[in-house]
Coordinates of C-alpha atoms in Angstrom, one line a residue:
X166 CA -15.7 2.7 6.7
X167 CA -17.1 3.6 3.5
X168 CA -19.3 1.1 1.5
X169 CA -17.0 1.4 -1.3
X170 CA -13.8 0.7 0.4
X171 CA -15.7 -2.0 2.6
X172 CA -15.3 -4.9 -0.3
X173 CA -11.7 -3.7 -1.1
X174 CA -10.5 -3.9 2.5
X175 CA -12.3 -7.3 2.9
X176 CA -10.5 -8.8 0.0
X177 CA -7.3 -7.8 1.4
X178 CA -7.7 -9.0 4.7
X179 CA -8.6 -12.5 3.0
X180 CA -5.4 -12.3 1.1
X181 CA -3.3 -11.9 4.1
X182 CA -5.3 -14.7 5.9
X183 CA -3.9 -17.1 3.2
X184 CA -0.5 -15.7 2.5
X185 CA 2.3 -17.8 4.2
X186 CA 5.1 -16.0 3.2
X187 CA 7.8 -14.7 5.6
X188 CA 7.2 -11.1 6.4
X189 CA 10.1 -10.3 8.5
X190 CA 12.3 -7.5 7.8
X191 CA 15.4 -9.7 7.0
X192 CA 13.3 -11.2 4.0
X193 CA 12.7 -7.9 2.6
X194 CA 14.5 -7.1 -0.6
X195 CA 14.2 -3.5 -1.9
X196 CA 15.3 -4.3 -5.1
X197 CA 12.7 -6.7 -6.0
X198 CA 9.9 -3.9 -5.6
X199 CA 8.8 -3.3 -9.5
X200 CA 5.5 -1.4 -8.9
X201 CA 3.9 0.6 -6.2
X202 CA 0.1 1.2 -6.0
X203 CA -1.1 4.3 -4.1
X204 CA -4.8 4.2 -3.5
X205 CA -6.5 7.1 -1.9
X206 CA -10.1 6.8 -1.2
X207 CA -10.2 9.8 1.3
X208 CA -10.9 13.6 0.8
X209 CA -8.6 15.7 -1.8
X210 CA -7.2 17.2 1.4
X211 CA -5.7 14.0 2.7
X212 CA -4.6 13.4 -0.8
X213 CA -2.8 16.8 -1.2
X214 CA -1.0 16.1 2.6
X215 CA 0.0 12.6 1.7
X216 CA 2.0 13.9 -1.7
X217 CA 5.2 14.5 0.0
X218 CA 5.3 10.5 0.9
X219 CA 4.5 9.6 -2.5
X220 CA 7.2 11.7 -3.8
X221 CA 9.5 10.0 -1.2
X222 CA 8.7 6.7 -2.1
X223 CA 9.1 7.3 -5.9
X224 CA 12.3 8.6 -5.1
X225 CA 13.5 5.7 -2.9
X226 CA 12.1 3.1 -5.6
X227 CA 12.5 4.6 -9.0

């Protein structure tokens, strides 16, 4: 793990540890999604290869 991503990873793990919301799929409401954050901390090639997935997410959740 890179030094720059380690604090973000630890923060997300801490948030998940204290999050007590229901995570079962039956509680998922796709209409409630307002924004999606995509963070890429890897090489440019990985970002280019993930572009179709980002486009699909943008199309599924306008």
